[in-house]
Amino acid sequence: MEPAPTGQPHAMLAAIDALRGRDAVAAAHMAKHRELLPNDSIAYVVLLNSSASPVFLSQRARLIEGLRKAGLPER
């Protein structure tokens, strides 16, 4: 039995591509992510990735910047 597909790798690829200016590829990855996880949002990413570490928060901010550029909705 195969594990259920997850959209998280597609979100990460979408963020990376968006931050590198590869908008069409980012949009394709985000579309796949939204197909697998249609209710995902920036707010949910923040909720799931909380920390008091400044280093972690800096990395999360960069991820969120990419996710926004790739089209992940705020809520």
mmCIF file with all atom_site columns, C-alpha atoms in Angstrom:
data_model
loop_
_atom_site.group_PDB
_atom_site.id
_atom_site.type_symbol
_atom_site.label_atom_id
_atom_site.label_alt_id
_atom_site.label_comp_id
_atom_site.label_asym_id
_atom_site.label_entity_id
_atom_site.label_seq_id
_atom_site.pdbx_PDB_ins_code
_atom_site.Cartn_x
_atom_site.Cartn_y
_atom_site.Cartn_z
_atom_site.occupancy
_atom_site.B_iso_or_equiv
_atom_site.pdbx_formal_charge
_atom_site.auth_seq_id
_atom_site.auth_comp_id
_atom_site.auth_asym_id
_atom_site.auth_atom_id
_atom_site.pdbx_PDB_model_num
ATOM 1  C CA . MET A 1 1  ? 0.000  0.000  0.000   1.00 0.00 ? 1  MET A CA 1
ATOM 2  C CA . GLU A 1 2  ? 1.395  3.386  -1.006  1.00 0.00 ? 2  GLU A CA 1
ATOM 3  C CA . PRO A 1 3  ? 1.332  6.312  1.422   1.00 0.00 ? 3  PRO A CA 1
ATOM 4  C CA . ALA A 1 4  ? -1.181 9.066  0.753   1.00 0.00 ? 4  ALA A CA 1
ATOM 5  C CA . PRO A 1 5  ? 0.282  11.879 -1.357  1.00 0.00 ? 5  PRO A CA 1
ATOM 6  C CA . THR A 1 6  ? 1.154  15.058 0.462   1.00 0.00 ? 6  THR A CA 1
ATOM 7  C CA . GLY A 1 7  ? 1.184  18.555 -0.922  1.00 0.00 ? 7  GLY A CA 1
ATOM 8  C CA . GLN A 1 8  ? 4.013  19.850 1.247   1.00 0.00 ? 8  GLN A CA 1
ATOM 9  C CA . PRO A 1 9  ? 6.874  19.078 -1.175  1.00 0.00 ? 9  PRO A CA 1
ATOM 10 C CA . HIS A 1 10 ? 4.960  20.943 -3.895  1.00 0.00 ? 10 HIS A CA 1
ATOM 11 C CA . ALA A 1 11 ? 4.572  23.958 -1.588  1.00 0.00 ? 11 ALA A CA 1
ATOM 12 C CA . MET A 1 12 ? 8.300  24.005 -0.869  1.00 0.00 ? 12 MET A CA 1
ATOM 13 C CA . LEU A 1 13 ? 9.149  23.743 -4.568  1.00 0.00 ? 13 LEU A CA 1
ATOM 14 C CA . ALA A 1 14 ? 6.623  26.491 -5.356  1.00 0.00 ? 14 ALA A CA 1
ATOM 15 C CA . ALA A 1 15 ? 8.218  28.792 -2.773  1.00 0.00 ? 15 ALA A CA 1
ATOM 16 C CA . ILE A 1 16 ? 11.748 28.108 -4.046  1.00 0.00 ? 16 ILE A CA 1
ATOM 17 C CA . ASP A 1 17 ? 10.766 28.673 -7.667  1.00 0.00 ? 17 ASP A CA 1
ATOM 18 C CA . ALA A 1 18 ? 8.841  31.856 -6.835  1.00 0.00 ? 18 ALA A CA 1
ATOM 19 C CA . LEU A 1 19 ? 11.789 33.286 -4.927  1.00 0.00 ? 19 LEU A CA 1
ATOM 20 C CA . ARG A 1 20 ? 14.043 32.540 -7.907  1.00 0.00 ? 20 ARG A CA 1
ATOM 21 C CA . GLY A 1 21 ? 11.691 34.243 -10.350 1.00 0.00 ? 21 GLY A CA 1
ATOM 22 C CA . ARG A 1 22 ? 10.473 31.058 -12.026 1.00 0.00 ? 22 ARG A CA 1
ATOM 23 C CA . ASP A 1 23 ? 6.839  32.106 -11.867 1.00 0.00 ? 23 ASP A CA 1
ATOM 24 C CA . ALA A 1 24 ? 5.339  29.580 -14.278 1.00 0.00 ? 24 ALA A CA 1
ATOM 25 C CA . VAL A 1 25 ? 7.011  26.635 -12.562 1.00 0.00 ? 25 VAL A CA 1
ATOM 26 C CA . ALA A 1 26 ? 6.053  28.031 -9.139  1.00 0.00 ? 26 ALA A CA 1
ATOM 27 C CA . ALA A 1 27 ? 2.431  28.334 -10.252 1.00 0.00 ? 27 ALA A CA 1
ATOM 28 C CA . ALA A 1 28 ? 2.411  24.717 -11.448 1.00 0.00 ? 28 ALA A CA 1
ATOM 29 C CA . HIS A 1 29 ? 3.802  23.466 -8.139  1.00 0.00 ? 29 HIS A CA 1
ATOM 30 C CA . MET A 1 30 ? 1.324  25.598 -6.198  1.00 0.00 ? 30 MET A CA 1
ATOM 31 C CA . ALA A 1 31 ? -1.560 24.263 -8.286  1.00 0.00 ? 31 ALA A CA 1
ATOM 32 C CA . LYS A 1 32 ? -0.546 20.705 -7.404  1.00 0.00 ? 32 LYS A CA 1
ATOM 33 C CA . HIS A 1 33 ? -0.157 21.667 -3.746  1.00 0.00 ? 33 HIS A CA 1
ATOM 34 C CA . ARG A 1 34 ? -3.624 23.277 -3.692  1.00 0.00 ? 34 ARG A CA 1
ATOM 35 C CA . GLU A 1 35 ? -5.078 20.195 -5.393  1.00 0.00 ? 35 GLU A CA 1
ATOM 36 C CA . LEU A 1 36 ? -3.736 17.980 -2.600  1.00 0.00 ? 36 LEU A CA 1
ATOM 37 C CA . LEU A 1 37 ? -4.265 20.457 0.271   1.00 0.00 ? 37 LEU A CA 1
ATOM 38 C CA . PRO A 1 38 ? -6.997 22.878 -0.847  1.00 0.00 ? 38 PRO A CA 1
ATOM 39 C CA . ASN A 1 39 ? -7.454 24.432 2.603   1.00 0.00 ? 39 ASN A CA 1
ATOM 40 C CA . ASP A 1 40 ? -3.802 25.273 3.220   1.00 0.00 ? 40 ASP A CA 1
ATOM 41 C CA . SER A 1 41 ? -2.945 28.914 3.870   1.00 0.00 ? 41 SER A CA 1
ATOM 42 C CA . ILE A 1 42 ? -0.218 31.225 5.098   1.00 0.00 ? 42 ILE A CA 1
ATOM 43 C CA . ALA A 1 43 ? -1.986 31.383 8.475   1.00 0.00 ? 43 ALA A CA 1
ATOM 44 C CA . TYR A 1 44 ? -1.871 27.587 8.766   1.00 0.00 ? 44 TYR A CA 1
ATOM 45 C CA . VAL A 1 45 ? 1.828  27.463 7.852   1.00 0.00 ? 45 VAL A CA 1
ATOM 46 C CA . VAL A 1 46 ? 2.541  30.027 10.588  1.00 0.00 ? 46 VAL A CA 1
ATOM 47 C CA . LEU A 1 47 ? 0.446  28.067 13.085  1.00 0.00 ? 47 LEU A CA 1
ATOM 48 C CA . LEU A 1 48 ? 2.204  24.779 12.335  1.00 0.00 ? 48 LEU A CA 1
ATOM 49 C CA . ASN A 1 49 ? 5.677  26.295 12.341  1.00 0.00 ? 49 ASN A CA 1
ATOM 50 C CA . SER A 1 50 ? 5.849  28.306 15.533  1.00 0.00 ? 50 SER A CA 1
ATOM 51 C CA . SER A 1 51 ? 9.119  28.850 17.349  1.00 0.00 ? 51 SER A CA 1
ATOM 52 C CA . ALA A 1 52 ? 10.950 31.251 19.623  1.00 0.00 ? 52 ALA A CA 1
ATOM 53 C CA . SER A 1 53 ? 14.193 30.767 17.691  1.00 0.00 ? 53 SER A CA 1
ATOM 54 C CA . PRO A 1 54 ? 15.173 33.872 15.713  1.00 0.00 ? 54 PRO A CA 1
ATOM 55 C CA . VAL A 1 55 ? 17.029 31.705 13.185  1.00 0.00 ? 55 VAL A CA 1
ATOM 56 C CA . PHE A 1 56 ? 13.979 29.507 12.603  1.00 0.00 ? 56 PHE A CA 1
ATOM 57 C CA . LEU A 1 57 ? 11.677 32.531 12.359  1.00 0.00 ? 57 LEU A CA 1
ATOM 58 C CA . SER A 1 58 ? 13.969 34.095 9.774   1.00 0.00 ? 58 SER A CA 1
ATOM 59 C CA . GLN A 1 59 ? 13.882 30.922 7.687   1.00 0.00 ? 59 GLN A CA 1
ATOM 60 C CA . ARG A 1 60 ? 10.096 30.693 8.092   1.00 0.00 ? 60 ARG A CA 1
ATOM 61 C CA . ALA A 1 61 ? 9.738  34.303 6.943   1.00 0.00 ? 61 ALA A CA 1
ATOM 62 C CA . ARG A 1 62 ? 11.649 33.494 3.758   1.00 0.00 ? 62 ARG A CA 1
ATOM 63 C CA . LEU A 1 63 ? 9.488  30.422 3.133   1.00 0.00 ? 63 LEU A CA 1
ATOM 64 C CA . ILE A 1 64 ? 6.337  32.479 3.646   1.00 0.00 ? 64 ILE A CA 1
ATOM 65 C CA . GLU A 1 65 ? 7.610  35.150 1.271   1.00 0.00 ? 65 GLU A CA 1
ATOM 66 C CA . GLY A 1 66 ? 8.006  32.468 -1.390  1.00 0.00 ? 66 GLY A CA 1
ATOM 67 C CA . LEU A 1 67 ? 4.631  30.897 -0.654  1.00 0.00 ? 67 LEU A CA 1
ATOM 68 C CA . ARG A 1 68 ? 2.947  34.291 -0.995  1.00 0.00 ? 68 ARG A CA 1
ATOM 69 C CA . LYS A 1 69 ? 4.704  34.953 -4.294  1.00 0.00 ? 69 LYS A CA 1
ATOM 70 C CA . ALA A 1 70 ? 3.614  31.510 -5.490  1.00 0.00 ? 70 ALA A CA 1
ATOM 71 C CA . GLY A 1 71 ? -0.012 32.274 -4.662  1.00 0.00 ? 71 GLY A CA 1
ATOM 72 C CA . LEU A 1 72 ? -0.810 30.569 -1.355  1.00 0.00 ? 72 LEU A CA 1
ATOM 73 C CA . PRO A 1 73 ? -3.757 32.470 0.172   1.00 0.00 ? 73 PRO A CA 1
ATOM 74 C CA . GLU A 1 74 ? -3.467 34.219 3.514   1.00 0.00 ? 74 GLU A CA 1
ATOM 75 C CA . ARG A 1 75 ? -6.477 32.374 5.003   1.00 0.00 ? 75 ARG A CA 1
#
